[in-house]
């Protein structure tokens, strides 16, 4: 289990996330939503140990399967990264080395971490890419990161982490760059993956959160202001942001209904 206890992080001038308490167990996808700038990505980066250099911890602890990772060195973080915990960044471009093709990158990671031959590593890469809807595997594998889109790079990261069978995945808006069909594919992969892993998922997509998260946390101004199922959160929205989401949802439902009515009439 990942346990976050009373975590407060920020710059010298300002606390960005405040007194966060949150748990992620294997077998569940925990959702995280909230206004832009409320601190969601900061929380994920803090858990993964890659926060901005001008940030400091004011208070709190992070435990990953009882190991206190709050003050681990970069070297120690690298050791658990990919095995115990993996991160799908919101802007994956900077996480990839543009000199590497996807094939070189995936083969290197799988041979190193899974102790398999290059041939087996390539088979795993092809299988995982296809599972994530990246069916044009020859092109994807022979491309460098600067020849691929942000959504493709996020799915490649997801393919690497599912290939490694990482214990916990922190995913920062992995569906935001995807069309409907590929969102469905990724959602199904996350659902399958949660059987053996725990996932913390940032999303603004209420339909996605509703479909795959039993527990969703809402952040505002660095604090968690509510949690529960999407239906319970929307039935008693505690902030302006959640009220807006409820309104948007109703508009969408009305539109769907109207469209159906119109189609039937026609
Ligand atoms: N390096 C930094 N120095 C100072 N403040 C920062 C830094 N990085 C982010 N912030 C501030 O921290 C706050 C939280 O940012 P964060 O990226 O965590 O928000 P978010 O909820 O993930 O937003 P979004 O939904 O737009 O991705 C914002 O006000 C942002 O301006």
Coordinates of C-alpha atoms and ligand atoms in Angstrom, one line a residue, residues 11 16 34-42 52 54-55 90 173 204, ligand 1:
X11 CA 8.4 26.6 -2.0
X16 CA 1.5 24.1 -2.7
X34 CA -9.7 19.3 -9.1
X35 CA -9.2 22.7 -10.6
X36 CA -6.1 23.4 -12.8
X37 CA -3.3 24.5 -10.5
X38 CA -4.8 22.9 -7.3
X39 CA -1.7 20.8 -6.8
X40 CA -2.5 17.4 -8.3
X41 CA 0.7 17.0 -10.4
X42 CA 2.8 18.3 -7.4
X52 CA 10.9 20.7 -8.6
X54 CA 12.8 24.8 -5.4
X55 CA 10.3 22.7 -3.5
X90 CA 1.3 14.7 -18.1
X173 CA -4.0 12.7 -17.1
X204 CA -10.6 15.8 -15.4
Ligands
LIG1 N1 8.5 25.1 -9.8 C1 7.5 25.8 -9.3 N2 7.7 26.9 -8.5 C2 6.7 27.5 -7.9 N3 5.4 27.2 -8.1 C3 5.1 26.1 -8.8 C4 6.1 25.4 -9.5 N4 5.5 24.3 -10.2 C5 4.2 24.5 -10.0 N5 3.9 25.5 -9.2 C6 2.6 26.0 -8.8 O1 2.0 25.0 -8.0 C7 0.6 25.0 -8.1 C8 0.1 23.6 -8.4 O2 0.6 23.1 -9.7 P1 0.3 21.7 -10.2 O3 1.0 21.5 -11.5 O4 0.6 20.7 -9.1 O5 -1.3 21.8 -10.4 P2 -2.3 20.8 -11.1 O6 -3.5 20.6 -10.2 O7 -1.6 19.5 -11.5 O8 -2.8 21.6 -12.4 P3 -3.2 21.0 -13.9 O9 -4.6 20.4 -13.7 O10 -3.3 22.3 -14.7 O11 -2.2 20.1 -14.4 C9 0.3 26.0 -9.2 O12 -0.2 27.2 -8.7 C10 1.6 26.2 -9.9 O13 1.7 27.4 -10.5

